[in-house]
Amino acid sequence: HYSCQKTQIFEILQQWCGAIALFHFLVEWLYTGRPVQRFMLWLLIGMFGLGLAGGYLLQPKMQEMHYVMHGGRYNAEQRKRAGRAFAILHGVAQTANFMLAAGLLIYVWSVANPSNAPRFTSKAKFRG
């Protein structure tokens, strides 16, 4: 299905973006020499892990339940059970998406507004 392919593309994009964010965090830490902000590190790791869980655990199960709900090979009871399971999984997925969006806002805000100055340079050195 087209929608399944679109979902898989977004999952892959989300995983790439998570990996890039973790790489950026690591390079920034190595380059600036500032102490690691543990909250941001755990936020990124949690968001990356949540994205992986959504892509490799939730989405395949939801696709399976969707197939059972709308496939012609299953009886009414099986479709009803699949519908309940799909509704629960969809609720979990939407909650995870909301948490990822909130985490992304926190991360982008922290990158745009760094809390501490660089370790080795000061602005006074560059004024003439």
Short mmCIF file of C-alpha atoms in Angstrom, two decimals:
data_model
loop_
_atom_site.label_atom_id
_atom_site.label_comp_id
_atom_site.label_asym_id
_atom_site.label_seq_id
_atom_site.Cartn_x
_atom_site.Cartn_y
_atom_site.Cartn_z
CA HIS A 1 0.00 0.00 0.00
CA TYR A 2 0.99 3.60 -0.62
CA SER A 3 0.27 4.65 2.96
CA CYS A 4 2.47 1.85 4.34
CA GLN A 5 5.35 2.93 2.11
CA LYS A 6 4.87 6.55 3.16
CA THR A 7 4.92 5.53 6.82
CA GLN A 8 8.10 3.53 6.32
CA ILE A 9 9.77 6.50 4.62
CA PHE A 10 8.88 8.76 7.56
CA GLU A 11 10.15 6.15 10.03
CA ILE A 12 13.48 5.94 8.20
CA LEU A 13 13.68 9.75 8.06
CA GLN A 14 12.97 9.94 11.80
CA GLN A 15 15.71 7.40 12.53
CA TRP A 16 18.23 9.28 10.38
CA CYS A 17 17.37 12.56 12.08
CA GLY A 18 17.78 10.93 15.50
CA ALA A 19 21.17 9.53 14.54
CA ILE A 20 22.25 12.93 13.20
CA ALA A 21 21.11 14.63 16.42
CA LEU A 22 23.12 12.18 18.54
CA PHE A 23 26.15 12.62 16.27
CA HIS A 24 25.78 16.42 16.48
CA PHE A 25 25.61 16.22 20.27
CA LEU A 26 28.77 14.07 20.40
CA VAL A 27 30.73 16.31 18.00
CA GLU A 28 29.65 19.46 19.84
CA TRP A 29 30.78 17.94 23.13
CA LEU A 30 34.16 16.94 21.67
CA TYR A 31 34.69 20.26 19.90
CA THR A 32 33.72 22.65 22.69
CA GLY A 33 35.04 20.65 25.61
CA ARG A 34 32.03 21.61 27.71
CA PRO A 35 30.67 19.11 30.20
CA VAL A 36 27.97 16.82 28.89
CA GLN A 37 24.43 17.96 29.62
CA ARG A 38 23.08 14.67 30.89
CA PHE A 39 19.45 15.70 30.51
CA MET A 40 19.92 16.48 26.82
CA LEU A 41 21.89 13.29 26.26
CA TRP A 42 19.18 11.15 27.86
CA LEU A 43 16.48 13.10 26.04
CA LEU A 44 18.15 12.35 22.69
CA ILE A 45 18.75 8.71 23.55
CA GLY A 46 15.15 8.35 24.71
CA MET A 47 13.77 10.00 21.61
CA PHE A 48 15.95 7.86 19.35
CA GLY A 49 14.91 4.71 21.19
CA LEU A 50 11.24 5.69 21.06
CA GLY A 51 11.56 6.27 17.32
CA LEU A 52 13.17 2.86 16.84
CA ALA A 53 10.49 1.16 18.95
CA GLY A 54 7.77 2.86 16.94
CA GLY A 55 9.32 1.86 13.64
CA TYR A 56 10.23 -1.72 14.45
CA LEU A 57 7.67 -2.76 17.07
CA LEU A 58 4.51 -0.66 16.81
CA GLN A 59 4.22 -0.06 13.07
CA PRO A 60 4.54 -3.71 11.94
CA LYS A 61 1.98 -4.81 14.53
CA MET A 62 -0.39 -2.01 13.53
CA GLN A 63 -0.04 -2.95 9.86
CA GLU A 64 -0.85 -6.55 10.73
CA MET A 65 -3.95 -5.52 12.70
CA HIS A 66 -5.02 -3.21 9.87
CA TYR A 67 -4.73 -6.09 7.42
CA VAL A 68 -6.84 -8.34 9.66
CA MET A 69 -9.48 -5.62 10.12
CA HIS A 70 -9.88 -5.01 6.39
CA GLY A 71 -8.86 -8.38 4.93
CA GLY A 72 -11.57 -10.64 3.52
CA ARG A 73 -10.13 -13.84 4.99
CA TYR A 74 -11.06 -13.17 8.60
CA ASN A 75 -14.36 -13.58 10.43
CA ALA A 76 -16.18 -10.84 12.34
CA GLU A 77 -14.78 -11.84 15.75
CA GLN A 78 -11.19 -11.73 14.52
CA ARG A 79 -11.79 -8.34 12.91
CA LYS A 80 -13.34 -7.02 16.11
CA ARG A 81 -10.34 -8.17 18.21
CA ALA A 82 -7.96 -6.70 15.66
CA GLY A 83 -9.87 -3.42 15.78
CA ARG A 84 -9.53 -3.23 19.57
CA ALA A 85 -5.83 -4.10 19.42
CA PHE A 86 -5.30 -1.56 16.64
CA ALA A 87 -7.04 1.16 18.65
CA ILE A 88 -4.79 0.51 21.65
CA LEU A 89 -1.64 0.43 19.53
CA HIS A 90 -2.71 3.57 17.69
CA GLY A 91 -3.23 5.36 21.01
CA VAL A 92 0.23 4.30 22.16
CA ALA A 93 1.74 5.45 18.85
CA GLN A 94 0.02 8.83 19.06
CA THR A 95 1.21 9.30 22.65
CA ALA A 96 4.75 8.43 21.55
CA ASN A 97 4.47 10.91 18.67
CA PHE A 98 3.35 13.64 21.07
CA MET A 99 6.27 12.85 23.39
CA LEU A 100 8.68 12.95 20.44
CA ALA A 101 7.32 16.32 19.32
CA ALA A 102 7.69 17.72 22.85
CA GLY A 103 11.22 16.34 23.11
CA LEU A 104 12.09 17.83 19.75
CA LEU A 105 10.88 21.26 20.88
CA ILE A 106 12.98 21.01 24.05
CA TYR A 107 16.06 19.93 22.08
CA VAL A 108 15.71 22.62 19.41
CA TRP A 109 15.20 25.28 22.08
CA SER A 110 18.32 24.12 23.95
CA VAL A 111 20.41 24.18 20.75
CA ALA A 112 19.14 27.65 19.83
CA ASN A 113 19.70 29.03 23.36
CA PRO A 114 22.92 27.55 24.79
CA SER A 115 23.06 27.91 28.56
CA ASN A 116 26.79 28.17 29.11
CA ALA A 117 29.51 29.99 27.20
CA PRO A 118 32.33 28.24 25.33
CA ARG A 119 35.04 26.90 27.59
CA PHE A 120 38.19 28.26 25.96
CA THR A 121 37.19 31.57 24.37
CA SER A 122 35.61 34.78 25.53
CA LYS A 123 34.07 37.58 23.53
CA ALA A 124 36.53 40.08 25.03
CA LYS A 125 39.45 38.46 23.17
CA PHE A 126 37.97 39.35 19.81
CA ARG A 127 37.19 43.02 20.42
CA GLY A 128 39.73 45.40 19.05
#
